Amino acid sequence: MSKKITTRKEDYSRWYNELVVTADLAENSAVRGCMVIKPYGYAIWEKMQAELDRMFKATGHQNAYFPLFVPKSLFEAEEKNAEGFAKECAVVTHYRLKTDPDNPSKLIVDPEAKLEEELIVRPTSEAIIWNTYKGWVQSYRDLPILINQWANVVRWEMRTRLFLRTAEFLWQEGHTAHETKAEALAEAEQMNDIYAEFVENFMAIPVIKGIKSENERFAGALETYCIEALMQDGKALQAGTSHFLGQNFAKAFDVKFTSKEGKQEYVWATSWGVSTRLIGALIMTHSDDQGLVLPPKLAPVQVVIVPIYKGEEQLELISVVANEMAGKLREAGISVKFDNRDTYKPGWKFAQYELQGVPVRIAIGPKDLEKGSVELARRDTLSKEIVPQDMVLDKVKGLMIEIQENLFERAKNYRDSHITEVDNFEEFKEVLETKGGFISAHWDGTSETELKIKDKTKATIRLIPMDGKMEDGKCILTGNPSSQRVLFAKAY
C-alpha cells in the first residue's frame, strides 16, 4: 500500500509537500532551491502547455525563443523593471573554469576569464526581447508583433516550495508590440481573459478577474490585470497576470515606428505569463487526504483498468475484455492505462492511483466476467458502482464531463462561501484569523494605507475586481472616503 500522507487538518503545508513527492510529481534537486519535475508531474504541465498554446495561436500569437542571458546594460535600461527584479537575479561573471593548482582534483573559476560585462540569467525577458524588437519595427506595417515563448526563468528565492516558489521554474511569457494604446490595452485584457478561461474550463478552478494595486503591480507596468484563485486553506494564489506596459520599454530601448501619417512614434507594449505554479494551484484546490484529485481534462491518465485475478489463466481472460474496453475508450479520445503488472497487488494499485488522482478506476475480476460487469470508482467522490460492460464507454464519457463540472462547482462553493464583506479593521482582523479567504473591504486608494495593513496583518490587496460595483464607503484603516471595495487575503 502507498504511504499515508499527513492530513490537511494536521498540517496543510506538510500535507502539500508530502503529496507532491509521494504522488511522484516532483522532488528537490541537488541544486539549492531548484526542483526535478518527474514524468507524472511533467505530463500534467504538457497538457496545460498544449491547451494554452492552442489558445494563444487561436488569437494570432506565434512562438519564438530568446536568449537565457541578458547583458546587465540591457537589463538596467528600464529602471523600474531592473529595480523590481534586482534582488532576485543570478549573475554570470566568468566564462571559464580551470584546475586548481593547489588541488589538481578540483576546479576553480579562472580569474583571467572575467566577462567584460556581467550577464543576468533572465528573471523575465522584457529587456532582451525589446532590444530585439528594435530591429524588427520600422513602420506601422510591422505591427502588431504577437510573440510568446515557452522557457525557464531564474528568480533567486530564499524560501522555496515545490511548484509554488522555486529558484528556477518553467513558464510562458508573451511579449507584444502595438500601434496604439487602445490595441495594447485590449491585448492585455484579452490575455487575462484567456487565462481565466483556461483555469476555469481546464483546471476547474474558479477565479476572480481584476487589476493589481500600484504596490502589487509588475515592475515596469502601468497596469497589471490578474486572476486570483482561493486554495483550501483560505489563502489566495495569483494564477495569471497580464501587463499593460505603456511605452516604457519602447522608450527604454528606442523602439519607434513610422505612423500612417509619417510621424515617428513609440510602440505600445504588453507582457503576460503563467508558470508551473499552476500545478501547485491544481493540487491545493482539489486534492484531499487520500492524495491528488485531478480534473479529467488535465489528468495524464483519465482511466485506469486494474485486473483482479489468481493465475495466468484468469489474467488472460480478463485481459481480453480489458484490452477491448481500453481500445474503445481510446477511440473516444480518453487516455487509458491497463495495469496488468504482476509485481504489485490490486490493493496497492488502488491506493497508488487514488494517490495520483486518476479520475476513474475500473476493476475487473472473475466474477465480473461471469456477470458481464465491472466495478467503476470515481476519484472525486470516492464512490463505487457496478456497471455492465457494454455501458462502460457511455458511462465513462459522461463521467469525464461530470467529474470536471463537480470539481469546479465544489471549488466555487468553497470560494464563494469564503468571500466576506467587512466594514472595520477589527472585523477585518477577526475574519482573517478565524475564517480566512477573500475579505471585501473599502480602502482609501493609497499605497501607504495598503502597506500599513500588510505590515499589521500580512494580508495584501489581491485585486481590485473588474466587475466590482461602485459604492461609497470608508477605508477600514483610515476612515477616509472610498468608492469601491477591494479583495484582501493572505497569499502564496
Short mmCIF file of C-alpha atoms in Angstrom, two decimals:
data_model
loop_
_atom_site.label_atom_id
_atom_site.label_comp_id
_atom_site.label_asym_id
_atom_site.label_seq_id
_atom_site.Cartn_x
_atom_site.Cartn_y
_atom_site.Cartn_z
CA MET A 1 0.00 0.00 0.00
CA SER A 2 1.12 3.57 -0.64
CA LYS A 3 2.44 5.59 2.26
CA LYS A 4 -0.16 7.63 4.16
CA ILE A 5 0.33 11.37 3.97
CA THR A 6 -0.24 13.98 6.65
CA THR A 7 -3.83 15.24 6.65
CA ARG A 8 -4.72 18.79 5.66
CA LYS A 9 -6.17 19.45 9.10
CA GLU A 10 -2.98 18.31 10.84
CA ASP A 11 -0.61 20.46 8.79
CA TYR A 12 -1.69 21.87 5.44
CA SER A 13 1.82 22.89 4.38
CA ARG A 14 3.28 19.49 5.21
CA TRP A 15 0.33 17.77 3.50
CA TYR A 16 1.12 19.68 0.31
CA ASN A 17 4.86 18.98 0.40
CA GLU A 18 4.36 15.27 1.09
CA LEU A 19 1.72 14.94 -1.61
CA VAL A 20 3.93 16.46 -4.32
CA VAL A 21 6.66 13.93 -3.53
CA THR A 22 4.60 10.79 -2.82
CA ALA A 23 2.39 11.31 -5.87
CA ASP A 24 5.59 11.36 -7.92
CA LEU A 25 5.15 14.88 -9.30
CA ALA A 26 8.47 16.45 -8.33
CA GLU A 27 11.35 16.38 -5.88
CA ASN A 28 14.07 18.69 -4.62
CA SER A 29 17.30 18.57 -6.60
CA ALA A 30 21.00 18.81 -5.81
CA VAL A 31 20.78 22.48 -6.81
CA ARG A 32 19.54 24.56 -3.90
CA GLY A 33 16.01 25.85 -4.46
CA CYS A 34 15.56 24.03 -7.78
CA MET A 35 13.28 21.07 -8.45
CA VAL A 36 13.22 17.99 -10.63
CA ILE A 37 9.81 17.70 -12.30
CA LYS A 38 9.20 13.97 -12.62
CA PRO A 39 7.41 12.36 -15.60
CA TYR A 40 3.95 12.33 -13.99
CA GLY A 41 4.22 15.98 -12.96
CA TYR A 42 5.66 16.96 -16.32
CA ALA A 43 2.80 15.16 -18.10
CA ILE A 44 0.36 17.49 -16.32
CA TRP A 45 2.44 20.50 -17.42
CA GLU A 46 2.49 19.20 -21.01
CA LYS A 47 -1.31 19.04 -21.05
CA MET A 48 -1.52 22.57 -19.65
CA GLN A 49 1.06 23.75 -22.17
CA ALA A 50 -0.78 22.15 -25.12
CA GLU A 51 -4.10 23.79 -24.26
CA LEU A 52 -2.62 27.22 -23.59
CA ASP A 53 -0.50 27.03 -26.75
CA ARG A 54 -3.63 26.24 -28.77
CA MET A 55 -5.46 29.20 -27.22
CA PHE A 56 -2.56 31.58 -27.87
CA LYS A 57 -2.27 30.56 -31.52
CA ALA A 58 -6.03 30.84 -32.00
CA THR A 59 -5.68 34.54 -31.12
CA GLY A 60 -2.86 35.15 -33.61
CA HIS A 61 0.22 34.64 -31.43
CA GLN A 62 3.38 32.84 -32.56
CA ASN A 63 6.11 31.11 -30.59
CA ALA A 64 9.75 32.20 -30.66
CA TYR A 65 12.78 31.78 -28.41
CA PHE A 66 15.16 34.37 -26.95
CA PRO A 67 18.49 34.01 -25.06
CA LEU A 68 18.69 32.86 -21.46
CA PHE A 69 21.29 35.55 -20.69
CA VAL A 70 20.67 39.30 -20.61
CA PRO A 71 23.61 41.78 -20.60
CA LYS A 72 23.44 43.92 -17.48
CA SER A 73 23.32 47.14 -19.53
CA LEU A 74 20.17 45.95 -21.28
CA PHE A 75 18.61 44.73 -18.06
CA GLU A 76 19.03 48.09 -16.35
CA ALA A 77 17.71 50.11 -19.31
CA GLU A 78 14.15 50.11 -17.93
CA GLU A 79 14.77 51.33 -14.40
CA LYS A 80 11.57 50.19 -12.66
CA ASN A 81 11.85 46.69 -14.12
CA ALA A 82 15.51 46.40 -13.15
CA GLU A 83 14.85 47.69 -9.64
CA GLY A 84 11.91 45.32 -9.19
CA PHE A 85 13.94 42.21 -10.01
CA ALA A 86 17.44 43.26 -8.89
CA LYS A 87 17.41 41.32 -5.61
CA GLU A 88 16.36 38.06 -7.31
CA CYS A 89 18.94 37.99 -10.10
CA ALA A 90 21.53 35.29 -10.69
CA VAL A 91 24.60 36.86 -12.32
CA VAL A 92 27.25 35.28 -14.58
CA THR A 93 30.62 36.95 -14.11
CA HIS A 94 33.11 34.44 -15.63
CA TYR A 95 33.15 32.15 -18.64
CA ARG A 96 35.73 29.51 -17.73
CA LEU A 97 36.98 27.15 -15.03
CA LYS A 98 40.47 25.77 -14.58
CA THR A 99 42.22 23.13 -12.49
CA ASP A 100 43.12 24.31 -9.01
CA PRO A 101 46.96 24.42 -8.91
CA ASP A 102 46.86 23.63 -5.17
CA ASN A 103 44.45 20.72 -5.60
CA PRO A 104 44.53 19.12 -9.07
CA SER A 105 41.34 17.11 -8.41
CA LYS A 106 39.32 20.34 -8.01
CA LEU A 107 38.25 23.17 -10.28
CA ILE A 108 38.28 26.91 -9.63
CA VAL A 109 36.96 29.92 -11.51
CA ASP A 110 39.66 31.24 -13.81
CA PRO A 111 40.28 34.82 -12.62
CA GLU A 112 41.50 35.74 -16.10
CA ALA A 113 38.18 34.70 -17.65
CA LYS A 114 36.11 37.57 -16.26
CA LEU A 115 33.39 38.80 -18.59
CA GLU A 116 33.68 42.40 -19.77
CA GLU A 117 30.02 42.81 -18.88
CA GLU A 118 28.04 40.67 -16.44
CA LEU A 119 25.19 38.57 -17.79
CA ILE A 120 21.89 38.27 -15.92
CA VAL A 121 20.16 34.87 -16.04
CA ARG A 122 16.71 36.00 -17.16
CA PRO A 123 14.19 36.56 -14.36
CA THR A 124 11.87 37.79 -17.16
CA SER A 125 12.67 38.62 -20.77
CA GLU A 126 11.39 42.13 -21.47
CA ALA A 127 14.90 43.58 -21.78
CA ILE A 128 16.35 41.14 -24.30
CA ILE A 129 13.11 40.98 -26.28
CA TRP A 130 12.61 44.73 -26.57
CA ASN A 131 16.21 45.18 -27.61
CA THR A 132 15.45 42.63 -30.35
CA TYR A 133 12.17 44.30 -31.37
CA LYS A 134 14.12 47.49 -32.11
CA GLY A 135 15.44 45.77 -35.23
CA TRP A 136 12.05 44.33 -36.18
CA VAL A 137 9.98 47.51 -36.17
CA GLN A 138 10.31 50.38 -38.64
CA SER A 139 6.79 51.03 -39.90
CA TYR A 140 3.20 50.65 -38.72
CA ARG A 141 3.08 47.78 -41.24
CA ASP A 142 5.39 45.79 -38.94
CA LEU A 143 2.82 45.91 -36.13
CA PRO A 144 1.42 44.24 -34.16
CA ILE A 145 4.11 41.81 -33.03
CA LEU A 146 2.43 38.96 -31.15
CA ILE A 147 5.13 36.70 -29.71
CA ASN A 148 5.11 34.06 -26.97
CA GLN A 149 7.97 31.96 -25.70
CA TRP A 150 7.98 28.78 -23.60
CA ALA A 151 11.05 28.97 -21.40
CA ASN A 152 12.62 28.73 -17.98
CA VAL A 153 13.45 31.70 -15.77
CA VAL A 154 15.51 32.13 -12.61
CA ARG A 155 14.49 34.19 -9.59
CA TRP A 156 16.78 33.60 -6.65
CA GLU A 157 14.19 32.82 -3.98
CA MET A 158 15.38 32.32 -0.42
CA ARG A 159 12.37 30.28 0.72
CA THR A 160 11.30 27.70 -1.80
CA ARG A 161 8.45 25.21 -2.14
CA LEU A 162 7.96 22.71 -4.96
CA PHE A 163 5.97 24.26 -7.84
CA LEU A 164 4.85 27.27 -5.80
CA ARG A 165 8.18 29.05 -5.46
CA THR A 166 11.47 27.74 -6.83
CA ALA A 167 14.68 29.44 -7.95
CA GLU A 168 14.14 28.12 -11.47
CA PHE A 169 10.71 27.46 -12.95
CA LEU A 170 9.05 26.85 -16.30
CA TRP A 171 6.61 29.29 -17.82
CA GLN A 172 5.39 31.02 -20.92
CA GLU A 173 5.84 34.73 -21.44
CA GLY A 174 4.05 36.71 -24.10
CA HIS A 175 5.53 39.99 -25.35
CA THR A 176 3.56 42.09 -27.80
CA ALA A 177 4.06 45.43 -29.59
CA HIS A 178 1.19 47.59 -30.87
CA GLU A 179 0.49 50.71 -32.87
CA THR A 180 -1.91 52.28 -30.36
CA LYS A 181 -2.58 52.40 -26.66
CA ALA A 182 -6.10 51.05 -27.20
CA GLU A 183 -4.75 47.98 -29.03
CA ALA A 184 -2.26 47.23 -26.26
CA LEU A 185 -4.88 47.59 -23.53
CA ALA A 186 -7.24 45.30 -25.46
CA GLU A 187 -4.44 42.74 -25.81
CA ALA A 188 -3.63 42.81 -22.07
CA GLU A 189 -7.30 42.30 -21.18
CA GLN A 190 -7.75 39.59 -23.82
CA MET A 191 -4.85 37.54 -22.45
CA ASN A 192 -6.16 37.86 -18.90
CA ASP A 193 -9.50 36.56 -20.19
CA ILE A 194 -7.73 33.63 -21.88
CA TYR A 195 -6.00 32.73 -18.61
CA ALA A 196 -9.33 32.87 -16.79
CA GLU A 197 -10.96 30.65 -19.42
CA PHE A 198 -8.14 28.10 -19.21
CA VAL A 199 -8.02 27.97 -15.40
CA GLU A 200 -11.80 27.63 -15.07
CA ASN A 201 -12.52 25.31 -18.01
CA PHE A 202 -9.48 23.04 -17.85
CA MET A 203 -8.19 23.29 -14.28
CA ALA A 204 -11.74 23.50 -12.85
CA ILE A 205 -10.65 26.38 -10.60
CA PRO A 206 -12.93 29.43 -10.26
CA VAL A 207 -11.08 32.73 -10.49
CA ILE A 208 -11.79 36.40 -9.93
CA LYS A 209 -10.55 38.86 -12.55
CA GLY A 210 -9.24 42.27 -11.60
CA ILE A 211 -6.36 44.70 -11.61
CA LYS A 212 -3.49 44.98 -9.16
CA SER A 213 -2.89 47.91 -6.85
CA GLU A 214 0.19 50.02 -7.54
CA ASN A 215 2.16 48.18 -4.83
CA GLU A 216 1.39 44.77 -6.32
CA ARG A 217 1.83 45.79 -9.95
CA PHE A 218 4.51 44.21 -12.18
CA ALA A 219 7.73 46.24 -12.14
CA GLY A 220 7.67 48.48 -15.22
CA ALA A 221 3.93 48.15 -15.91
CA LEU A 222 1.31 50.89 -15.98
CA GLU A 223 -1.45 48.37 -15.26
CA THR A 224 -1.45 44.70 -14.23
CA TYR A 225 -4.51 42.57 -14.91
CA CYS A 226 -4.75 39.35 -12.92
CA ILE A 227 -6.77 36.32 -11.95
CA GLU A 228 -6.85 35.18 -8.33
CA ALA A 229 -7.87 31.77 -7.00
CA LEU A 230 -8.55 30.57 -3.46
CA MET A 231 -6.88 27.48 -2.04
CA GLN A 232 -8.44 25.09 0.51
CA ASP A 233 -6.53 26.66 3.41
CA GLY A 234 -8.11 30.05 2.76
CA LYS A 235 -5.03 31.59 1.13
CA ALA A 236 -5.13 33.22 -2.28
CA LEU A 237 -2.91 32.29 -5.20
CA GLN A 238 -2.19 34.50 -8.20
CA ALA A 239 -3.00 32.24 -11.14
CA GLY A 240 -2.01 34.52 -14.01
CA THR A 241 -1.07 38.11 -14.85
CA SER A 242 -1.18 40.28 -17.96
CA HIS A 243 0.58 43.64 -18.03
CA PHE A 244 -0.03 46.85 -19.95
CA LEU A 245 3.47 48.27 -20.22
CA GLY A 246 2.58 51.53 -21.95
CA GLN A 247 5.58 52.91 -23.85
CA ASN A 248 8.07 52.36 -21.03
CA PHE A 249 10.08 49.63 -22.74
CA ALA A 250 9.76 51.20 -26.19
CA LYS A 251 11.33 54.38 -24.82
CA ALA A 252 13.99 52.49 -22.86
CA PHE A 253 15.06 50.58 -25.99
CA ASP A 254 14.17 53.24 -28.57
CA VAL A 255 11.60 51.13 -30.41
CA LYS A 256 9.87 53.54 -32.82
CA PHE A 257 7.77 53.20 -35.94
CA THR A 258 6.68 55.48 -38.75
CA SER A 259 2.94 56.00 -38.43
CA LYS A 260 0.40 56.18 -41.28
CA GLU A 261 0.74 59.96 -41.04
CA GLY A 262 4.51 59.72 -41.49
CA LYS A 263 5.36 60.57 -37.85
CA GLN A 264 7.89 58.77 -35.64
CA GLU A 265 6.11 57.24 -32.63
CA TYR A 266 6.95 54.81 -29.83
CA VAL A 267 5.14 51.48 -29.86
CA TRP A 268 2.82 50.29 -27.08
CA ALA A 269 3.60 47.09 -25.21
CA THR A 270 2.20 44.21 -23.18
CA SER A 271 3.61 41.14 -21.47
CA TRP A 272 1.79 38.22 -19.85
CA GLY A 273 2.62 34.85 -18.31
CA VAL A 274 1.71 31.79 -16.29
CA SER A 275 4.05 29.19 -14.87
CA THR A 276 4.40 25.72 -13.34
CA ARG A 277 3.00 27.37 -10.20
CA LEU A 278 -0.37 26.42 -11.74
CA ILE A 279 0.39 22.80 -10.84
CA GLY A 280 0.59 23.91 -7.22
CA ALA A 281 -2.78 25.63 -7.62
CA LEU A 282 -4.27 22.46 -9.11
CA ILE A 283 -3.05 20.37 -6.17
CA MET A 284 -4.19 22.76 -3.44
CA THR A 285 -7.63 23.44 -4.92
CA HIS A 286 -8.89 19.89 -5.47
CA SER A 287 -6.79 17.31 -3.63
CA ASP A 288 -7.74 15.54 -0.38
CA ASP A 289 -6.20 13.49 2.41
CA GLN A 290 -6.01 10.42 0.15
CA GLY A 291 -3.90 12.22 -2.44
CA LEU A 292 -4.25 14.08 -5.71
CA VAL A 293 -7.61 14.81 -7.29
CA LEU A 294 -7.15 15.76 -10.95
CA PRO A 295 -9.74 17.21 -13.33
CA PRO A 296 -10.17 14.82 -16.29
CA LYS A 297 -9.11 17.44 -18.86
CA LEU A 298 -5.61 17.63 -17.35
CA ALA A 299 -5.14 14.11 -15.96
CA PRO A 300 -2.26 12.27 -17.71
CA VAL A 301 -4.25 9.04 -17.26
CA GLN A 302 -8.03 9.51 -17.23
CA VAL A 303 -8.99 5.87 -16.69
CA VAL A 304 -7.02 3.00 -15.18
CA ILE A 305 -8.13 -0.62 -15.53
CA VAL A 306 -6.95 -2.96 -12.75
CA PRO A 307 -7.36 -6.74 -13.15
CA ILE A 308 -8.12 -8.86 -10.08
CA TYR A 309 -7.07 -12.44 -10.69
CA LYS A 310 -5.40 -15.61 -9.49
CA GLY A 311 -3.13 -17.26 -12.01
CA GLU A 312 -2.28 -16.68 -15.65
CA GLU A 313 -5.47 -18.24 -16.97
CA GLN A 314 -7.72 -15.72 -15.21
CA LEU A 315 -5.46 -12.84 -16.26
CA GLU A 316 -5.67 -13.89 -19.90
CA LEU A 317 -9.48 -13.96 -19.83
CA ILE A 318 -9.66 -10.59 -18.06
CA SER A 319 -7.09 -9.10 -20.45
CA VAL A 320 -9.28 -9.87 -23.48
CA VAL A 321 -12.14 -7.84 -22.01
CA ALA A 322 -9.86 -5.12 -20.60
CA ASN A 323 -7.96 -4.55 -23.85
CA GLU A 324 -11.18 -4.36 -25.87
CA MET A 325 -12.61 -1.89 -23.35
CA ALA A 326 -9.40 0.19 -23.38
CA GLY A 327 -9.44 0.28 -27.18
CA LYS A 328 -12.97 1.66 -27.32
CA LEU A 329 -12.17 4.30 -24.69
CA ARG A 330 -9.05 5.39 -26.59
CA GLU A 331 -11.05 5.67 -29.81
CA ALA A 332 -13.32 8.07 -27.91
CA GLY A 333 -10.28 10.23 -27.04
CA ILE A 334 -9.94 9.03 -23.43
CA SER A 335 -6.47 8.16 -22.13
CA VAL A 336 -6.40 4.68 -20.56
CA LYS A 337 -3.87 2.56 -18.72
CA PHE A 338 -4.35 -1.19 -18.32
CA ASP A 339 -2.17 -2.08 -15.35
CA ASN A 340 -1.55 -5.80 -15.72
CA ARG A 341 1.75 -5.80 -13.84
CA ASP A 342 2.18 -8.88 -11.63
CA THR A 343 4.70 -7.15 -9.36
CA TYR A 344 2.02 -5.30 -7.36
CA LYS A 345 -1.24 -6.49 -5.81
CA PRO A 346 -4.59 -4.88 -6.72
CA GLY A 347 -4.89 -3.20 -3.31
CA TRP A 348 -1.55 -1.47 -3.77
CA LYS A 349 -2.57 -0.34 -7.25
CA PHE A 350 -5.90 1.02 -5.98
CA ALA A 351 -4.11 3.10 -3.35
CA GLN A 352 -1.47 4.30 -5.81
CA TYR A 353 -3.93 5.50 -8.45
CA GLU A 354 -6.03 7.12 -5.75
CA LEU A 355 -2.89 8.91 -4.57
CA GLN A 356 -2.10 10.02 -8.13
CA GLY A 357 -5.61 11.33 -8.74
CA VAL A 358 -6.66 9.19 -11.71
CA PRO A 359 -10.30 10.30 -12.27
CA VAL A 360 -11.84 6.87 -12.95
CA ARG A 361 -10.74 3.37 -11.91
CA ILE A 362 -12.19 0.20 -13.40
CA ALA A 363 -11.67 -3.13 -11.62
CA ILE A 364 -12.35 -6.43 -13.38
CA GLY A 365 -12.30 -9.81 -11.62
CA PRO A 366 -13.52 -13.35 -12.43
CA LYS A 367 -17.00 -12.67 -11.01
CA ASP A 368 -17.24 -9.55 -13.18
CA LEU A 369 -16.53 -11.70 -16.22
CA GLU A 370 -19.35 -14.05 -15.24
CA LYS A 371 -21.81 -11.19 -14.73
CA GLY A 372 -20.62 -9.11 -17.70
CA SER A 373 -19.94 -6.15 -15.44
CA VAL A 374 -17.11 -4.09 -13.91
CA GLU A 375 -16.62 -2.10 -10.71
CA LEU A 376 -16.20 1.57 -11.52
CA ALA A 377 -14.78 4.03 -8.93
CA ARG A 378 -14.75 7.84 -9.09
CA ARG A 379 -11.78 9.66 -7.60
CA ASP A 380 -13.62 12.91 -6.86
CA THR A 381 -16.33 11.36 -4.66
CA LEU A 382 -14.58 8.03 -3.83
CA SER A 383 -17.88 6.33 -4.76
CA LYS A 384 -18.13 2.94 -6.50
CA GLU A 385 -20.78 1.30 -8.66
CA ILE A 386 -21.27 -1.83 -10.73
CA VAL A 387 -21.65 -1.07 -14.44
CA PRO A 388 -22.49 -3.50 -17.30
CA GLN A 389 -19.51 -3.91 -19.61
CA ASP A 390 -21.48 -2.77 -22.68
CA MET A 391 -22.30 0.52 -20.89
CA VAL A 392 -18.78 1.37 -19.74
CA LEU A 393 -17.94 3.59 -22.73
CA ASP A 394 -21.03 5.81 -22.37
CA LYS A 395 -20.70 5.87 -18.58
CA VAL A 396 -17.05 6.95 -18.68
CA LYS A 397 -17.68 9.59 -21.36
CA GLY A 398 -20.38 11.05 -19.13
CA LEU A 399 -18.13 10.91 -16.06
CA MET A 400 -15.38 12.87 -17.79
CA ILE A 401 -17.81 15.79 -18.03
CA GLU A 402 -19.49 15.19 -14.67
CA ILE A 403 -16.25 14.98 -12.66
CA GLN A 404 -14.85 18.10 -14.35
CA GLU A 405 -18.02 20.04 -13.52
CA ASN A 406 -18.23 18.65 -9.98
CA LEU A 407 -14.69 19.73 -9.16
CA PHE A 408 -15.37 23.25 -10.44
CA GLU A 409 -18.63 23.58 -8.52
CA ARG A 410 -17.06 22.22 -5.33
CA ALA A 411 -14.21 24.73 -5.56
CA LYS A 412 -16.60 27.55 -6.46
CA ASN A 413 -18.86 26.82 -3.48
CA TYR A 414 -15.84 26.93 -1.18
CA ARG A 415 -14.58 30.16 -2.77
CA ASP A 416 -17.97 31.88 -2.67
CA SER A 417 -18.50 30.94 0.98
CA HIS A 418 -15.09 32.45 1.79
CA ILE A 419 -15.67 35.96 0.43
CA THR A 420 -16.58 38.09 3.42
CA GLU A 421 -17.53 41.77 3.50
CA VAL A 422 -16.22 43.76 6.47
CA ASP A 423 -16.58 47.42 7.37
CA ASN A 424 -13.97 47.98 10.09
CA PHE A 425 -10.43 46.90 10.92
CA GLU A 426 -11.29 44.81 13.98
CA GLU A 427 -13.73 42.74 11.92
CA PHE A 428 -11.10 42.51 9.18
CA LYS A 429 -8.52 41.02 11.56
CA GLU A 430 -11.00 38.61 13.11
CA VAL A 431 -12.16 37.20 9.75
CA LEU A 432 -8.57 36.94 8.54
CA GLU A 433 -7.52 34.86 11.55
CA THR A 434 -10.63 32.71 12.07
CA LYS A 435 -12.07 32.17 8.58
CA GLY A 436 -9.54 33.31 6.01
CA GLY A 437 -10.39 33.60 2.34
CA PHE A 438 -11.03 36.83 0.46
CA ILE A 439 -12.05 39.83 2.52
CA SER A 440 -14.03 42.51 0.67
CA ALA A 441 -13.28 45.86 2.25
CA HIS A 442 -13.01 49.55 1.50
CA TRP A 443 -9.53 51.04 1.02
CA ASP A 444 -8.63 54.69 0.55
CA GLY A 445 -6.52 54.02 -2.55
CA THR A 446 -3.13 54.97 -1.08
CA SER A 447 -0.01 52.81 -1.09
CA GLU A 448 0.74 53.98 2.44
CA THR A 449 -2.50 52.51 3.82
CA GLU A 450 -2.05 49.29 1.87
CA LEU A 451 1.45 48.81 3.28
CA LYS A 452 0.25 49.53 6.84
CA ILE A 453 -2.46 46.87 6.54
CA LYS A 454 0.10 44.41 5.15
CA ASP A 455 2.50 45.19 7.99
CA LYS A 456 -0.19 44.71 10.65
CA THR A 457 -1.86 41.59 9.22
CA LYS A 458 0.31 40.10 6.40
CA ALA A 459 -2.73 40.45 4.12
CA THR A 460 -2.36 42.17 0.77
CA ILE A 461 -4.74 43.58 -1.79
CA ARG A 462 -5.09 40.67 -4.19
CA LEU A 463 -7.04 42.68 -6.74
CA ILE A 464 -9.46 45.45 -7.47
CA PRO A 465 -12.38 43.46 -9.01
CA MET A 466 -13.14 44.32 -12.62
CA ASP A 467 -16.84 43.64 -12.11
CA GLY A 468 -16.99 45.19 -8.64
CA LYS A 469 -19.84 47.60 -8.08
CA MET A 470 -19.05 51.20 -7.21
CA GLU A 471 -20.23 52.16 -3.71
CA ASP A 472 -19.32 54.88 -1.29
CA GLY A 473 -17.68 53.77 1.92
CA LYS A 474 -14.89 54.42 4.41
CA CYS A 475 -11.44 52.84 4.44
CA ILE A 476 -11.25 50.17 7.13
CA LEU A 477 -7.95 51.55 8.46
CA THR A 478 -8.02 55.33 7.97
CA GLY A 479 -11.72 56.07 7.66
CA ASN A 480 -11.01 58.11 4.54
CA PRO A 481 -13.52 58.03 1.65
CA SER A 482 -13.55 55.02 -0.69
CA SER A 483 -15.57 54.40 -3.85
CA GLN A 484 -15.15 50.64 -4.25
CA ARG A 485 -14.40 47.53 -2.24
CA VAL A 486 -11.21 45.58 -2.98
CA LEU A 487 -10.29 42.00 -2.11
CA PHE A 488 -7.66 41.35 0.56
CA ALA A 489 -6.20 37.96 1.53
CA LYS A 490 -3.13 36.24 2.79
CA ALA A 491 -1.45 34.70 -0.24
CA TYR A 492 1.14 32.30 -1.57
#
